[in-house]
Coordinates of C-alpha atoms in Angstrom, one line a residue:
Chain A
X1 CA 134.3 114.1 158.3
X2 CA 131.9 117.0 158.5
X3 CA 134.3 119.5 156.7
X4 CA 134.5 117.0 153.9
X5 CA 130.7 117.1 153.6
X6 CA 130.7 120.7 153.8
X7 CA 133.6 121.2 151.6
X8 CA 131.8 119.3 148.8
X9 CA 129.0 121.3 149.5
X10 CA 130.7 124.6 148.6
X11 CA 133.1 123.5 145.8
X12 CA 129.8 121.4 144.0
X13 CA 127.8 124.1 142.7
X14 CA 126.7 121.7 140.1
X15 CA 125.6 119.2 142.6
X16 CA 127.4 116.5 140.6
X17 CA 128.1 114.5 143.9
X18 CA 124.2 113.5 143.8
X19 CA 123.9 112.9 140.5
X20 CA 127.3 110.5 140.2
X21 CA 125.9 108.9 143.4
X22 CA 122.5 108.2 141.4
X23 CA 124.4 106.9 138.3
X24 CA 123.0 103.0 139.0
X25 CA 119.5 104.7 138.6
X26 CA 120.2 105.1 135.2
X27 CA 120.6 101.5 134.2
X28 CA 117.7 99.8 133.1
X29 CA 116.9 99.2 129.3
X30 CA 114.5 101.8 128.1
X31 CA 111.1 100.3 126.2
X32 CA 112.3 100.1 122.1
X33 CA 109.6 101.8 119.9
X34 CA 108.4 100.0 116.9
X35 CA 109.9 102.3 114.5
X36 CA 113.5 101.4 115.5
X37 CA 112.6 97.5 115.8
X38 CA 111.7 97.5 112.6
X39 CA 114.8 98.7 111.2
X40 CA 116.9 96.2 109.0
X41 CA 119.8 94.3 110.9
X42 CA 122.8 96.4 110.2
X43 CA 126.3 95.5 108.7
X44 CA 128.2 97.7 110.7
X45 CA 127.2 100.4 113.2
X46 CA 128.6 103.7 113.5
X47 CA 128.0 106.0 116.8
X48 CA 128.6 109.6 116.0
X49 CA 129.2 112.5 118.7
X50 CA 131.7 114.1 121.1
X51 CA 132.2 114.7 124.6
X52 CA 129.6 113.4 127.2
X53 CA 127.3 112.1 124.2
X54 CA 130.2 110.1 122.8
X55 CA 131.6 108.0 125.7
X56 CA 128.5 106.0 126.2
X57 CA 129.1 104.9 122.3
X58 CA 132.8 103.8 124.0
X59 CA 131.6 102.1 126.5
X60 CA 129.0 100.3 124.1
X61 CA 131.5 99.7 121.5
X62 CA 133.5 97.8 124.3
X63 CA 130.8 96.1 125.1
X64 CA 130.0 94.9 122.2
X65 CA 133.5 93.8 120.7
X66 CA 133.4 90.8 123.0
X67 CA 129.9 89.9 122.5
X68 CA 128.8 90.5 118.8
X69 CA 129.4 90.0 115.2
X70 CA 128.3 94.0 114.8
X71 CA 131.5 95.9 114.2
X72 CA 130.8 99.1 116.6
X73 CA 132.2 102.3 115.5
X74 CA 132.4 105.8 117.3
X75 CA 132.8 108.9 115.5
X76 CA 134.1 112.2 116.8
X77 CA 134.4 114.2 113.9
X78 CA 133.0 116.6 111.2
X79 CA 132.3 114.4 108.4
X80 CA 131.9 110.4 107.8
X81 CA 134.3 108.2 106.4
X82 CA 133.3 106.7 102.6
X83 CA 132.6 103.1 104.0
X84 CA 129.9 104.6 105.8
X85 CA 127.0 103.1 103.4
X86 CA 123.4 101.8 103.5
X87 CA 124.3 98.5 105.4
X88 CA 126.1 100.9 108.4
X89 CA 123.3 101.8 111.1
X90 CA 124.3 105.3 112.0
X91 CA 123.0 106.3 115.9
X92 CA 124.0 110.5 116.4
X93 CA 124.1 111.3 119.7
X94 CA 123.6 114.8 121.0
X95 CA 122.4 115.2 124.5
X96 CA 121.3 118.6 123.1
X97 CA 120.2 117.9 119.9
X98 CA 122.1 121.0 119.1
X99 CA 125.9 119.8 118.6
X100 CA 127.1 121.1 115.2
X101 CA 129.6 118.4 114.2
X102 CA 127.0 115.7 114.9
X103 CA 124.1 117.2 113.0
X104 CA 126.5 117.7 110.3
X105 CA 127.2 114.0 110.6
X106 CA 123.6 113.5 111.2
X107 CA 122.5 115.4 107.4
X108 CA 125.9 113.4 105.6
X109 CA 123.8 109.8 107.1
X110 CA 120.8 111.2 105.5
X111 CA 122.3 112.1 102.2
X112 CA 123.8 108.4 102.0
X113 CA 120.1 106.8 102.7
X114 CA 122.2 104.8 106.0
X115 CA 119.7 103.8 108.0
X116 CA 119.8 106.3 111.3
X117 CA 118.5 106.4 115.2
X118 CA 118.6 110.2 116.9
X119 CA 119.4 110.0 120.8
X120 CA 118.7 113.2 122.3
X121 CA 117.0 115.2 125.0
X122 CA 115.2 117.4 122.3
X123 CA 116.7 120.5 119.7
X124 CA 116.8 120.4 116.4
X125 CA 117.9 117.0 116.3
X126 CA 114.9 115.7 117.6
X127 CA 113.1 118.1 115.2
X128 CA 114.8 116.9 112.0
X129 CA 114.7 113.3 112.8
X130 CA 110.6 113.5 113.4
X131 CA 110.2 115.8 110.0
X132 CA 112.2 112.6 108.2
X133 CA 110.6 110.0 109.9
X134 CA 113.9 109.2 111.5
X135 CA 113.4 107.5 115.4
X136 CA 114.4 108.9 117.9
X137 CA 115.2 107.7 121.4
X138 CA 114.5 110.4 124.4
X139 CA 117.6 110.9 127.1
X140 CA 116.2 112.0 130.3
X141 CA 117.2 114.4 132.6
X142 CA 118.9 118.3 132.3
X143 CA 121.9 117.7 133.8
X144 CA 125.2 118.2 131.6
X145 CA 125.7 115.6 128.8
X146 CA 128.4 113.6 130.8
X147 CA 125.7 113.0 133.3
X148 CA 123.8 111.0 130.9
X149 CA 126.6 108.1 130.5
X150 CA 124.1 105.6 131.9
X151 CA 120.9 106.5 130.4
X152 CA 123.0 106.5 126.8
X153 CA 124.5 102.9 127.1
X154 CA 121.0 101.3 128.2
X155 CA 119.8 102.8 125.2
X156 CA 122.3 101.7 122.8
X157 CA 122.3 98.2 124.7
X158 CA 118.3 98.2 124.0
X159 CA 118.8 98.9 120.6
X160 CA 121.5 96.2 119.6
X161 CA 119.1 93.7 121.7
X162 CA 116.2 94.6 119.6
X163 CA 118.4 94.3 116.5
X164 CA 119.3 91.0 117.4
X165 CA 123.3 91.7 117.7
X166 CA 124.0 90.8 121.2
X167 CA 121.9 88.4 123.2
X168 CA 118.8 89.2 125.2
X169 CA 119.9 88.8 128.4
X170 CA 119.9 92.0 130.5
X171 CA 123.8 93.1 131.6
X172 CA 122.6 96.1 133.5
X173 CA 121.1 94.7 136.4
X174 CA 124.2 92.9 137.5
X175 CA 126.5 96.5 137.0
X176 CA 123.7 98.5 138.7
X177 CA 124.3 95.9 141.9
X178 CA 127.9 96.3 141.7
X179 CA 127.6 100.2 141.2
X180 CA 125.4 100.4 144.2
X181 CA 127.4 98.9 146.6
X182 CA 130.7 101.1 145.0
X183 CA 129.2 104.3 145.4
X184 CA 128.6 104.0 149.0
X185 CA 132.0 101.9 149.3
X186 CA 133.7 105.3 147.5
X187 CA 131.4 108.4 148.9
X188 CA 133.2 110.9 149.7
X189 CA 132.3 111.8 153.3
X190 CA 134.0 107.9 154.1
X191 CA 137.8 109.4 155.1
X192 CA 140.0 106.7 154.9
X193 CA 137.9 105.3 151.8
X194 CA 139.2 104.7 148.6
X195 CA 138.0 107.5 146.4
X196 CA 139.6 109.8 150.1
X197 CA 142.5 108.4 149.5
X198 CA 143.0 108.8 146.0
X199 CA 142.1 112.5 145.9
X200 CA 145.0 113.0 148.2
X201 CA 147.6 111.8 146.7
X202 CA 146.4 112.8 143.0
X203 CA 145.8 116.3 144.4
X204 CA 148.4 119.3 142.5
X205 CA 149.7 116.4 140.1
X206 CA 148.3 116.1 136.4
X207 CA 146.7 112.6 136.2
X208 CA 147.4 110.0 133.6
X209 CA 145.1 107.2 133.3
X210 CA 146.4 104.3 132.1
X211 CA 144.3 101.4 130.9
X212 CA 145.8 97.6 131.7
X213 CA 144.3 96.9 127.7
X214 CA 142.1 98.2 125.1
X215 CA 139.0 96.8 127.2
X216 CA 139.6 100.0 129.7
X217 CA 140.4 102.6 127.1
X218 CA 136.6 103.5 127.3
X219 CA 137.2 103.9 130.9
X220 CA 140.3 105.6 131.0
X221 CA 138.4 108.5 128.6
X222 CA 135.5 108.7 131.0
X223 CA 138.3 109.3 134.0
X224 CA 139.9 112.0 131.7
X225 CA 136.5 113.4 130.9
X226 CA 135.7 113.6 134.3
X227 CA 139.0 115.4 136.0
X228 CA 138.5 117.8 132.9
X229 CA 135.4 118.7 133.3
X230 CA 134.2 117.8 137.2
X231 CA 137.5 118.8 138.7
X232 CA 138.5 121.4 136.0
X233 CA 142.4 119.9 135.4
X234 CA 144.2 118.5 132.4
X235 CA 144.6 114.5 132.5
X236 CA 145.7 112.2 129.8
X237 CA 145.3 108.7 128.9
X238 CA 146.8 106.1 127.4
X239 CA 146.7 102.3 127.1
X240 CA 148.8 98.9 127.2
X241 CA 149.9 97.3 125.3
X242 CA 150.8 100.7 123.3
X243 CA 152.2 102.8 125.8
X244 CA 154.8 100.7 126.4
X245 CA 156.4 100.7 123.1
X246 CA 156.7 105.0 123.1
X247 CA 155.0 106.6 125.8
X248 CA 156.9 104.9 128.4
X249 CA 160.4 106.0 126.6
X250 CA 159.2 110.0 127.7
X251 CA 159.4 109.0 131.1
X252 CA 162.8 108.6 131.3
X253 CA 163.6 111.8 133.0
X254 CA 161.8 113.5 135.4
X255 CA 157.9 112.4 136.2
X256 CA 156.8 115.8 137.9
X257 CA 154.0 117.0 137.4
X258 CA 152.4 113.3 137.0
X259 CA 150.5 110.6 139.0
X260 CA 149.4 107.4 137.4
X261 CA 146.3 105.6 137.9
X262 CA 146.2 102.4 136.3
X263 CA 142.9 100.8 135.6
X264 CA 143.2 96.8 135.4
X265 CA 140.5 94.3 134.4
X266 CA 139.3 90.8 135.7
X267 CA 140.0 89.0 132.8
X268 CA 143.3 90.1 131.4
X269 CA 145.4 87.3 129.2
X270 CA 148.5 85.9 131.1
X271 CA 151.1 88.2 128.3
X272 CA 148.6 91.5 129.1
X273 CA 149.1 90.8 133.3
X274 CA 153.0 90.3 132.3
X275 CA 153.5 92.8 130.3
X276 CA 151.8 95.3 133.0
X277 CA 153.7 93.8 135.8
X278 CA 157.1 94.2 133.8
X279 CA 156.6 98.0 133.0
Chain B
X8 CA 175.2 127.1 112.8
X9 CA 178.1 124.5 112.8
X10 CA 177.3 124.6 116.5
X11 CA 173.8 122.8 115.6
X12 CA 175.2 120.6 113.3
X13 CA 178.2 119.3 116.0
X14 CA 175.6 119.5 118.4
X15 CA 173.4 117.0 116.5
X16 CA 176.2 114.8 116.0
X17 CA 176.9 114.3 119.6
X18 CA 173.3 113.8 120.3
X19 CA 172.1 111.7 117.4
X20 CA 173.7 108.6 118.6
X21 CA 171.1 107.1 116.5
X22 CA 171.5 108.5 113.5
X23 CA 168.2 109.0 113.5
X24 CA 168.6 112.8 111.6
X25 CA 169.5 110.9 108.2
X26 CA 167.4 108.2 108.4
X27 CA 164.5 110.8 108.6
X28 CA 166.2 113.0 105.9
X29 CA 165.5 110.0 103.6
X30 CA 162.4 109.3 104.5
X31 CA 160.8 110.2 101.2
X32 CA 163.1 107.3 99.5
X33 CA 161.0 104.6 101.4
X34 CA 157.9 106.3 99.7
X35 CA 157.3 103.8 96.6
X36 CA 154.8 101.2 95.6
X37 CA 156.4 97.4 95.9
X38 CA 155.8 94.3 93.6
X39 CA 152.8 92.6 94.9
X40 CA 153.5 88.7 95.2
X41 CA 151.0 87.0 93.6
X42 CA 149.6 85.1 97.0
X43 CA 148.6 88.6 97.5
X44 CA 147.3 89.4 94.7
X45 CA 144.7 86.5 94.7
X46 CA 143.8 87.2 98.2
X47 CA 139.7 88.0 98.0
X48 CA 138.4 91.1 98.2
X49 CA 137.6 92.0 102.0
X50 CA 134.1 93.1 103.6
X51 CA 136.9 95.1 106.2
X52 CA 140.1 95.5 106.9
X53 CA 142.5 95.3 110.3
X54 CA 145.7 96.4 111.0
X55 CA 146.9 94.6 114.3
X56 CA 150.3 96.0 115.7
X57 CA 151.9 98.4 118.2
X58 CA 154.0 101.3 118.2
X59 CA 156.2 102.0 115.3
X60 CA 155.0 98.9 113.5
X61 CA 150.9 100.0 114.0
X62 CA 151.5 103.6 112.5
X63 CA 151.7 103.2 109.0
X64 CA 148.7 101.2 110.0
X65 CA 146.9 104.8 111.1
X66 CA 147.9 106.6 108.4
X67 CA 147.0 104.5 105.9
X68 CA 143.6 104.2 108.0
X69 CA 143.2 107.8 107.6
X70 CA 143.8 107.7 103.7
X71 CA 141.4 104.8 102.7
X72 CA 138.6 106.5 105.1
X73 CA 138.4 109.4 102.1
X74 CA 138.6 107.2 98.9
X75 CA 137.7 103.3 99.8
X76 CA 134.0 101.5 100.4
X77 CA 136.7 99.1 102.6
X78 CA 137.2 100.1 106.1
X79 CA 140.3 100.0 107.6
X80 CA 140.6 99.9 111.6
X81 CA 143.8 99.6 113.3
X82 CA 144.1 96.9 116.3
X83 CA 146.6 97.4 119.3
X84 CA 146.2 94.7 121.8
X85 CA 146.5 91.4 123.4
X86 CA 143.5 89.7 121.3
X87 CA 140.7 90.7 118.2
X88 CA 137.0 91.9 118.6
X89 CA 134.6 89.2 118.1
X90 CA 133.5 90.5 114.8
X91 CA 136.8 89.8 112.9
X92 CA 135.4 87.4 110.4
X93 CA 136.5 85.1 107.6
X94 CA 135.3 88.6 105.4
X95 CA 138.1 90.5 107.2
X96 CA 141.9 90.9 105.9
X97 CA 143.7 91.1 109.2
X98 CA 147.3 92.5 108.2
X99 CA 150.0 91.6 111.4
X100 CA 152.6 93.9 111.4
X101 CA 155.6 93.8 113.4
X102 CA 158.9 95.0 112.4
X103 CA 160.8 92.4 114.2
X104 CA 158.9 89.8 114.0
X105 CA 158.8 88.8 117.7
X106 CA 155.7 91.4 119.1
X107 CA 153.9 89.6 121.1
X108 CA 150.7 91.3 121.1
X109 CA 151.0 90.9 117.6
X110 CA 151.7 87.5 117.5
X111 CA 148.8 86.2 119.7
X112 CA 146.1 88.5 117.6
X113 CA 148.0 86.4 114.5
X114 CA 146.9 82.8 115.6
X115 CA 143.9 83.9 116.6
X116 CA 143.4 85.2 113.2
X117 CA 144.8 81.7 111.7
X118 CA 141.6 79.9 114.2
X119 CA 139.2 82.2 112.8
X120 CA 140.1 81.7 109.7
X121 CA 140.7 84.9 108.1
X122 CA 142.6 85.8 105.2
X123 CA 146.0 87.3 106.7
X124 CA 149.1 89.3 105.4
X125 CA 152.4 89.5 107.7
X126 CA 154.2 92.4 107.1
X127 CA 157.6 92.2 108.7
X128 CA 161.3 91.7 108.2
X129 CA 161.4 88.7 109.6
X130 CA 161.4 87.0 112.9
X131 CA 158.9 84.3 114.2
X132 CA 156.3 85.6 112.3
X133 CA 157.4 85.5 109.0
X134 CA 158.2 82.0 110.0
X135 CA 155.1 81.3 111.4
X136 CA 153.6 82.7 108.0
X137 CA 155.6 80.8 105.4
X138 CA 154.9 77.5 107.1
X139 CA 151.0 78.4 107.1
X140 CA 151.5 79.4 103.2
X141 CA 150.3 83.1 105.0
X142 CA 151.6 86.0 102.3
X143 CA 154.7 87.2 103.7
X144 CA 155.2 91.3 102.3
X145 CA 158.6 92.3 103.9
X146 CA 160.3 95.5 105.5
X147 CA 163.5 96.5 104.9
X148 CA 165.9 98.1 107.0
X149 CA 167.5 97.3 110.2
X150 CA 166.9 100.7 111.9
X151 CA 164.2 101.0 115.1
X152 CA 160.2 99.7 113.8
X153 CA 159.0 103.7 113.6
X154 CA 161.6 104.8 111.0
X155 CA 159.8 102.3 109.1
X156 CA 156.9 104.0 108.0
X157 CA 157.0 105.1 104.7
X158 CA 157.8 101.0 103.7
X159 CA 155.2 100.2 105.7
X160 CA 152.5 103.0 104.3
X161 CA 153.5 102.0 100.9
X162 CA 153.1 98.1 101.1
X163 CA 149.7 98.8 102.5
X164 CA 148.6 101.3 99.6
X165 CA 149.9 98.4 97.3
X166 CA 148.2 95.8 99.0
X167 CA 145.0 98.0 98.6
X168 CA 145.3 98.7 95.1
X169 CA 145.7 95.1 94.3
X170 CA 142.4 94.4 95.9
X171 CA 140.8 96.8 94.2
X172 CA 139.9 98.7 97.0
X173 CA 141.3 102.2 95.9
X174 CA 141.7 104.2 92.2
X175 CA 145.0 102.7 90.9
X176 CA 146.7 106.2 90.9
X177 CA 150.3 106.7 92.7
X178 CA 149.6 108.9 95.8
X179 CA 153.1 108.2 96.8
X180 CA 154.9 110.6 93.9
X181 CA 153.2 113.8 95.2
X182 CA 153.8 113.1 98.6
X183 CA 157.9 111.7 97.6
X184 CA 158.0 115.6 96.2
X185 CA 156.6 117.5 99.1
X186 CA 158.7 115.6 101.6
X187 CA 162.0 115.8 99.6
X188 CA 161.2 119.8 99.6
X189 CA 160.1 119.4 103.3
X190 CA 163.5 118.0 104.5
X191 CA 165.5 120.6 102.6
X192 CA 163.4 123.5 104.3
X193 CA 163.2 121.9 108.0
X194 CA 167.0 121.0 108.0
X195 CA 168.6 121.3 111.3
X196 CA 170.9 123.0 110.1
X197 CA 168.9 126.0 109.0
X198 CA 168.8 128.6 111.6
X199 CA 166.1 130.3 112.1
X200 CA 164.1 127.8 109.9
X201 CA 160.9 126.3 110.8
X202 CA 162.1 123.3 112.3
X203 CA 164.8 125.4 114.6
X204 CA 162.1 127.7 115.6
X205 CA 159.9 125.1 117.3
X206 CA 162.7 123.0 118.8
X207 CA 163.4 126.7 120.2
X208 CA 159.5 127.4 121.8
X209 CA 159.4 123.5 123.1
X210 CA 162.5 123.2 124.9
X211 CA 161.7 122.2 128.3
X212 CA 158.0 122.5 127.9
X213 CA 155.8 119.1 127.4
X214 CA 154.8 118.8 124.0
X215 CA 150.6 119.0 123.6
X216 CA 150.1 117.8 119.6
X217 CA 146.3 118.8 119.1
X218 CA 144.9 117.6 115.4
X219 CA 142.9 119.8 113.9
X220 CA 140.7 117.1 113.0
X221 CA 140.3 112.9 113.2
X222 CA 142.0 113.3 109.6
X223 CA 144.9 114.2 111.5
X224 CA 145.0 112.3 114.4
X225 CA 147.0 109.9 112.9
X226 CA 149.6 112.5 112.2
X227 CA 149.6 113.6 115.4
X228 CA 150.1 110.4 116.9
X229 CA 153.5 110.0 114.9
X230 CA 154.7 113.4 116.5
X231 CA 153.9 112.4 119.9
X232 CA 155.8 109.0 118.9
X233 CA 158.7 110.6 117.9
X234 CA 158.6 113.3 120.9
X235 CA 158.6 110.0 123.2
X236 CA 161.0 107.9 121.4
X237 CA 163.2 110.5 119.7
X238 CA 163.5 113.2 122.1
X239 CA 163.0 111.4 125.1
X240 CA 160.5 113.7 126.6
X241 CA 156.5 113.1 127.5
X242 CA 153.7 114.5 125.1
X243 CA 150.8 114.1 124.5
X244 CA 148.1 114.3 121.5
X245 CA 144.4 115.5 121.1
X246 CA 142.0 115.9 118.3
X247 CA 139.3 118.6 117.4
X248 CA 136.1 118.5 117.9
X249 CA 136.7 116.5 121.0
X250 CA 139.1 118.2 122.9
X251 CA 137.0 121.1 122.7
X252 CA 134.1 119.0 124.5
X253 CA 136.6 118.1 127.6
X254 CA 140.5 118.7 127.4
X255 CA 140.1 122.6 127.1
X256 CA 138.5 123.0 130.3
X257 CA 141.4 121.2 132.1
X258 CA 143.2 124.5 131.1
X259 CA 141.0 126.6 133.3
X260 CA 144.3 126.7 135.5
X261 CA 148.0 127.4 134.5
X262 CA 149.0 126.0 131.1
X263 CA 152.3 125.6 132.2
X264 CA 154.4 123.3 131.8
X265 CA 152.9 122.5 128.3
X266 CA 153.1 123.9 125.3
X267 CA 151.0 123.2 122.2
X268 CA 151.2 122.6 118.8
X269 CA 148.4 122.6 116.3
X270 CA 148.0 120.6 113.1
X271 CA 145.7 122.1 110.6
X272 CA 144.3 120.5 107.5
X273 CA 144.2 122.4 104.4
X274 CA 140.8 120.9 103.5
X275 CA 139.3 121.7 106.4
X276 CA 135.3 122.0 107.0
X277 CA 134.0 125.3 107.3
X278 CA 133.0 124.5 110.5
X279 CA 135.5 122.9 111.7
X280 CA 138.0 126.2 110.7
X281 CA 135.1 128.5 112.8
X282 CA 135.8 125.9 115.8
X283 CA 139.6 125.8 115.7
X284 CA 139.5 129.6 115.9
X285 CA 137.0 130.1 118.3
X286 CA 139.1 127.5 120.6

């Protein structure tokens, strides 16, 4: 047990341990400032960013496609497709306020008169949003952008509650319980825990996450996101019911180098559970 | 060189060399039925399928994001997001006709009321279709779902055009052209062609298909499809700016036993070009 701790210790310069075991911390919808309430009720909404600024737009969107009329939209790229338009609420995330392709986005939003909401820690994000009059929503912390996963949903949650787009009861109290009780369930000093266990038998194998439906796809890019970028090794993803009409075909040789994690969720339909168990 | 072509033979059990030598024949705008044609115009569009039969569905996507006020989102899974309306076209396609996933996201379409299109050659769901007076556009062909793309690709551009949702020009002429040139130039057969030379560098390395942008991502999708369903072999796909954020520090290691390809796009961004190179 104590080599564990100490191992972590030496291999976590970033000391990424505390702040994943803090994650349920971030969870709790942030006051909404009056400039953003006041903004019209939007057709369409459109999340732009990459990396660790984007996936809490996944997670949201996810979120969201089971609960409200609000199409949700993220947006990982240089420019914005044509629909995007005055009735589109366009949110640009940039943990730095600095992120090219998202102050790109960001200027295109402007151009179009689309209503817009800048999440960020500061940069010149923050800076061009307050010279337009544009609202902006603070992320906390200094921590790299994936860090800020939690912080970024609550605010995005916040926003579509004061927007009137999802009802106004508060999700995060029940995942912040749940989280709680996981991370001590899965901390890594507990050998013969679950998260223990997993590291050992994912460990020299490339890991592909597969997600039981499009539900977990937002999950199965965080996992990716974090063996790239926590544990510094290449993982892929991929998602029922898709993979198993091409993905699944590749595997007909050899599976070296490869270990699959497959993410399942509570409410699957009966043909998503068969079609899982089948493959 | 008649090595390669014997070789091909004996390998191509398929046949799946001429039916992609012809692939710019299936390049051509269809009648639109009338049922179709009266069909009103759409707040939104969906594209619900899987596999072979969904991309025409992301390429088409990826067409209408530069030139229509409509937008066009592509659905693989087991049900639809709650904000499919009565304003939304869905389109179910599935090449046989028997998808599941496909069918299910089609009655719930039919409860919700939306304006629908099947696009298939035949199989329950044209049958469920014709009995619900649903416009039926059908595929031809009785090869596998993904040599069905062009058909596909085209009845959607029709299906667009009639709804006014794109400039009446023929897109499809140009591209006929480029690909009839294309096929000539990447022939098997040629040795020491552009096609033989990366069959050469991939051979017994895991294909990584990185876009050079989201305006590619569909196209890379289709090469990972074919890797997987053609060639029998795992691959996987990535797109700029993204992987930039997260994938490429998973290569802090060995990049064996991958090998990538990169897609570029000639209308690139200026920064997007500075990225790709700096990657």
């Amino acid at each position: 047990m104590r080599e564990i701790v100490k191992l972590v210790e030496e291999i976590d310069r970033e000391g990424m341990q505390s702040i994943l075991l803090s994650f349920p911390q971030q969870l709790r919808l942030p006051p909404i400032s009056p400039d953003i309430e006041n903004l019209p009720r939007p057709r369409q909404m459109v999340v732009v960013g990459v990396g660790g600024s984007a996936i809490g737009g996944d997670i949201f969107r996810t979120y969201m496609a089971r609960l409200s009329p609000c199409p949700v939209h993220v947006i990982r790229g240089y420019c914005l497709p044509l629909w995007v338009d005055p009735q589109t609420l366009v949110v640009a995330v940039s943990c730095s306020g600095r992120t090219q392709e998202t102050l790109a986005m960001f200027q295109e939003a402007r151009k179009r008169k689309t209503p817009i909401v800048a999440v960020t820690r500061g940069g010149v994000l923050e800076k061009a949003a307050m010279e337009a009059k544009i609202p902006v929503a603070k992320l906390q912390g200094t921590s790299p952008p994936r860090t800020t996963l939690g912080n970024t949903l609550s605010i995005l949650i916040a926003l579509a509650q004061s927007l009137d787009l999802i009802p106004q009861e508060d999700p995060l109290e029940e995942a912040k319980t749940l989280l709680s009780d996981m991370a001590r369930e899965f901390h890594p000093s507990r050998k013969g825990g679950r998260a223990f266990e997993m590291a050992e038998k994912l460990k020299g194998s490339i890991p592909l996450i597969y997600a039981g439906g499009p539900s977990l796809e937002a999950v199965a890019t965080r996992w990716k996101g974090q063996f790239n970028e926590n544990s510094k090794v290449p993982a892929f993803t991929n998602t029922f019911p898709e993979l198993g009409h091409n993905e699944i075909v590749g595997w007909e040789g050899d599976m070296n180098p490869f270990h699959v994690v497959l993410l399942r969720d509570k409410e699957e339909t009966d043909l998503q559970s068969k079609t899982i168990s089948a493959t």
